Structures are given as C-alpha cells and as structure tokens.
C-alpha cells in the first residue's frame, strides 16, 4: 500500500464506491451504524475533500482506505465522558 495522502475532487466517485461497499459489508454483518445516503453521504465526503481533511491510501492504483482527519467535534460528542479529554 502507498502512504496516506490528501484526497482530491477527482477521487470522489471512487471514494463513494468504497464507502458504499463498506456500508454494505457492515449491514451484511449486522452492524447498522451507517446507512449510505443518511450517514455517510456523498455531500459529506465531497465537503471533507474540499476542506482538505479527507485522506486516502491506494493499493495498486485503487483507493483502498480513506480517513477524515479534523479537529471539529459534533455537538453530540460533548455529552460523552471522555477518559483522555
């Protein structure tokens, strides 16, 4: 696998395909945490790319992994009693 690098707008289609496959695999395993089109959505992924916080890792020229790295925190996480802040 290649190193982690910032995703670009041209990667959106392939990133969406990866997320859709991931959601399907999760649902097939009984995990109902994500539902494509509700969370995550194409618009969310596009925004992460546009803001420079989506990173990708490729393997043989195909996107094999993605991660969003940022410092923003959704309000629902304020209620969690974090052990390490």
Backbone as a ProteinNet text record, in pm:
[ID]
protein_1_A
[PRIMARY]
XXXXXXXXXXXXXXXXXXXXXXXXXXXXXXXXXXXXXXXXXXXXXXXXXXXXXXXXXXXXXXXXXXXXXXXXXXXXXXXXXXXXX
[TERTIARY]
83.6	0	87.7	34.5	103.5	79.9	146.2	129.2	-1.6	-43.3	-165	-140.9	-227.8	-217.7	-356.1	-361.2	-489.1	-565.4	-694	-781.9	-809.9	-843.7	-874.6	-1016.1	-1071.7	-1207.7	-1224.9	-1123.2	-1131.5	-1147.2	-1122.1	-1132.2	-1271.9	-1361.4	-1491.3	-1568.5	-1580.1	-1657.1	-1604.1	-1471.7	-1411.8	-1424.9	-1413	-1430.9	-1574.7	-1671.3	-1811.4	-1833.8	-1775.8	-1788.2	-1730.3	-1617	-1554.8	-1644.4	-1698.6	-1787.9	-1915.2	-1971.4	-2091.6	-2063.9	-1949.5	-1911.9	-1891.9	-1834.3	-1812.2	-1944.6	-2037.8	-2170	-2239.9	-2234.1	-2296.6	-2234.9	-2101.8	-2034.6	-2074.9	-2086.7	-2129.6	-2270.8	-2361.6	-2501	-2511.4	-2434.7	-2435	-2385.3	-2304.6	-2251.8	-2339.7	-2452.2	-2543.1	-2515.1	-2418	-2388.3	-2476	-2552.1	-2646.4	-2610.2	-2483.9	-2437.5	-2443.7	-2412.3	-2410.7	-2516.9	-2573.3	-2667	-2633.4	-2583.1	-2542	-2657.4	-2625.1	-2724.4	-2781.3	-2767.1	-2805.3	-2677	-2594.2	-2458.4	-2378.4	-2279.4	-2231.3	-2308	-2287.7	-2347.4	-2237.1	-2270.5	-2174.9	-2138.6	-2236.3	-2209.7	-2110.8	-2121.1	-2026.6	-1884.5	-1872.6	-1740.4	-1682.7	-1766.4	-1721.2	-1673.5	-1745.7	-1705.6	-1571.6	-1553.6	-1426.4	-1310.9	-1333.8	-1230.1	-1202.9	-1309.9	-1296.4	-1222.8	-1247.4	-1184.1	-1045	-1000	-865.4	-847.1	-955.8	-944	-970.5	-988.5	-1004.6	-871.5	-827.5	-702.7	-732.3	-647.8	-667.5	-536.9	-551.5	-437.8	-471.6	-376.9	-402.4	-321.4	-372.2	-305.7	-321.6	-210.7	-213.3	-299.9	-292	-361.9	-507.8	-561.9	-701.7	-706.6	-805.3	-821.6	-862.9	-783	-806	-855.2	-831	-872	-885.9	-975.2	-994.6	-1012.8	-976.1	-997.1	-1013.9	-1101.1	-1119.1	-1046.3	-955.8	-880.7	-913.9	-966.8	-1001.9	-1013.8	-1030.4	-1040.1	-1182	-1274.3	-1412.7	-1476.6	-1565	-1632.9	-1783.2	-1858.5	-2003.3	-2057.9	-2165.2	-2219.1	-2256.1	-2301.1	-2341.7	-2225.1	-2101.8	-1985	-1952	-2010.7	-1988.3	-2043.1	-2141.2	-2206.4	-2128.4	-2027.8	-1951.5	-1852.5	-1842.4	-1746.4	-1613.4	-1533.7	-1407.1	-1303.9	-1232.7	-1129.3	-1005.3	-970	-847.6	-872.1	-985.6	-1015.1	-1062.3
-118.3	0	124.1	227	354.9	428	542.6	622	700.6	752.3	831.2	968.6	1009.1	1140.8	1203.4	1335.8	1405.2	1359.8	1339.1	1305.9	1432.1	1413.1	1523.8	1506.6	1614.7	1611.3	1497.5	1469	1362.1	1223.7	1212.2	1084.9	1056.9	1155	1143.5	1018.8	991	875.2	746.3	728.6	605.5	597.9	712	714.9	678.2	731.1	696.2	546.8	489.5	344.9	265.5	309.4	241.4	250.2	368.5	385.1	302.4	298.3	218.6	70.6	21.2	-118	-144.2	-47.5	-61	-67.2	21.7	21.9	-111.7	-162.3	-291.3	-403.5	-405.1	-507.7	-496.1	-373.3	-354.2	-407.9	-369.5	-414.5	-566.1	-625.3	-770.5	-842.6	-773	-831	-798.6	-729.4	-696	-563	-489.3	-357	-254.2	-179.2	-83.2	61.1	84.5	217.4	315.7	270.8	357.5	312.3	409.7	384.1	483	431.9	519.2	611.4	739.9	839.9	913	850.4	915.3	954.5	857.6	876.1	753.2	770.2	893.9	926.3	1047.6	1089.3	1135.6	1139.2	1189.7	1334.2	1412.9	1554	1567.4	1481.8	1484.9	1455.4	1352.6	1314.2	1423.9	1484.2	1593.7	1711.9	1742	1852.3	1823.1	1699.7	1662.7	1677.6	1639.3	1655.3	1803.5	1880.7	2023.7	2098.1	2058.6	2124.8	2070	1972.1	1919.4	1829.9	1765.9	1680.3	1532.7	1498.5	1359	1309.7	1197.8	1136.8	998.7	954.3	824.6	746.6	615.6	526.3	437.7	422.3	340.9	211.7	115.4	-13.1	-52	-63.9	-94.8	2.5	130.6	234.8	254.5	173.7	186.8	234.5	315.6	362.4	243.6	215.9	101.5	142.8	269.6	317.6	468.8	519.8	664.7	696.5	817.3	864	1015.2	1065	1208.5	1249.1	1344.2	1392.9	1540.6	1573.3	1711.8	1735	1859.4	1895.3	1936.1	1944	1978	1863.7	1897.9	1797	1821.6	1718.6	1729.5	1744.8	1824.7	1852.4	1728	1620.5	1501.5	1438.6	1466.2	1411.9	1490.1	1609	1687.3	1615.8	1528.2	1458.1	1336	1295.1	1174.8	1206	1117.2	1132.2	1072.8	1153.6	1107.2	1079.6	971.4	936.8	1023.7	1050.9	1124.1	1262.9	1323.5	1458.5	1464.3
0	0	0	-62.9	-64.9	66.3	79.7	201.2	196.5	309.7	322.8	262.2	166.8	104	95.2	78	67.6	-55.5	-37.8	-148.9	-229.2	-354.9	-444.7	-499.2	-555.6	-609.7	-710.1	-788.3	-888.6	-824.7	-695.2	-623.4	-569.7	-576.9	-508.7	-550.8	-679.3	-725.4	-663.7	-669.4	-616.7	-464.6	-397.4	-251.9	-215.7	-289.7	-264.3	-283.2	-387.3	-410.4	-293.9	-241.6	-128.4	-5.3	21	135.5	119.2	-2.5	-25.5	-0.6	-46.3	-22.5	126.4	195.4	339.5	414	378.2	441.3	418.1	295.2	265.2	348.4	358.5	438.8	585.7	635.2	774.2	794.2	704	715.8	702.9	610.5	593.9	719.3	800.1	924.5	1044.7	1020.3	1129.3	1195.9	1144.6	1200.3	1131.2	1208	1149.3	1184.1	1210.2	1249.8	1133.5	1012.1	893.8	795.1	722.2	613.3	502.6	389.8	281.1	241.5	226.9	191.2	311.9	429.4	555.5	627.5	654.3	703.7	667.3	589.5	527.1	398.5	350	223.7	128.9	1.3	-96.9	-65.9	-23.1	9.2	124.6	225.4	338.3	291.6	207.4	158.2	69.3	-14.5	-101.2	-17.6	90.5	178.1	245.5	291.6	354.2	256	131.1	28.5	4.7	-12.9	-41	70.1	193.9	308.4	339.1	259.6	276.2	396.5	441	558.8	528.5	400	359.7	304.5	357.6	313.9	258.9	166.7	103.3	104.5	93.6	76.8	-42	-132	-250	-245.9	-319.5	-335.5	-482.4	-553	-695.8	-774.9	-737.7	-811.3	-775.3	-685.6	-642	-498	-466.8	-329.5	-243	-140.9	-53.1	85.6	121.5	253.1	248.9	332.4	346.5	493.8	529.4	665.7	663	747.6	762.7	889.7	876.5	991.3	1011.4	1127.4	1155	1304	1339.9	1481.1	1521.2	1424.1	1455.4	1532.5	1625.1	1705.5	1694.5	1657.1	1652.1	1793.7	1810.6	1945.4	2025.8	1958.8	2034.3	2110.2	2067.6	2137.8	2265.3	2281.4	2403.7	2526.2	2507.1	2618.3	2665.8	2587.5	2622.1	2733.7	2830.8	2939.6	2893.8	2824.8	2767.8	2875.2	2862.5	2959.1	2939.3	2813.6	2784.9	2726	2751.5	2703.1	2562.2
[MASK]
+++++++++++++++++++++++++++++++++++++++++++++++++++++++++++++++++++++++++++++++++++++

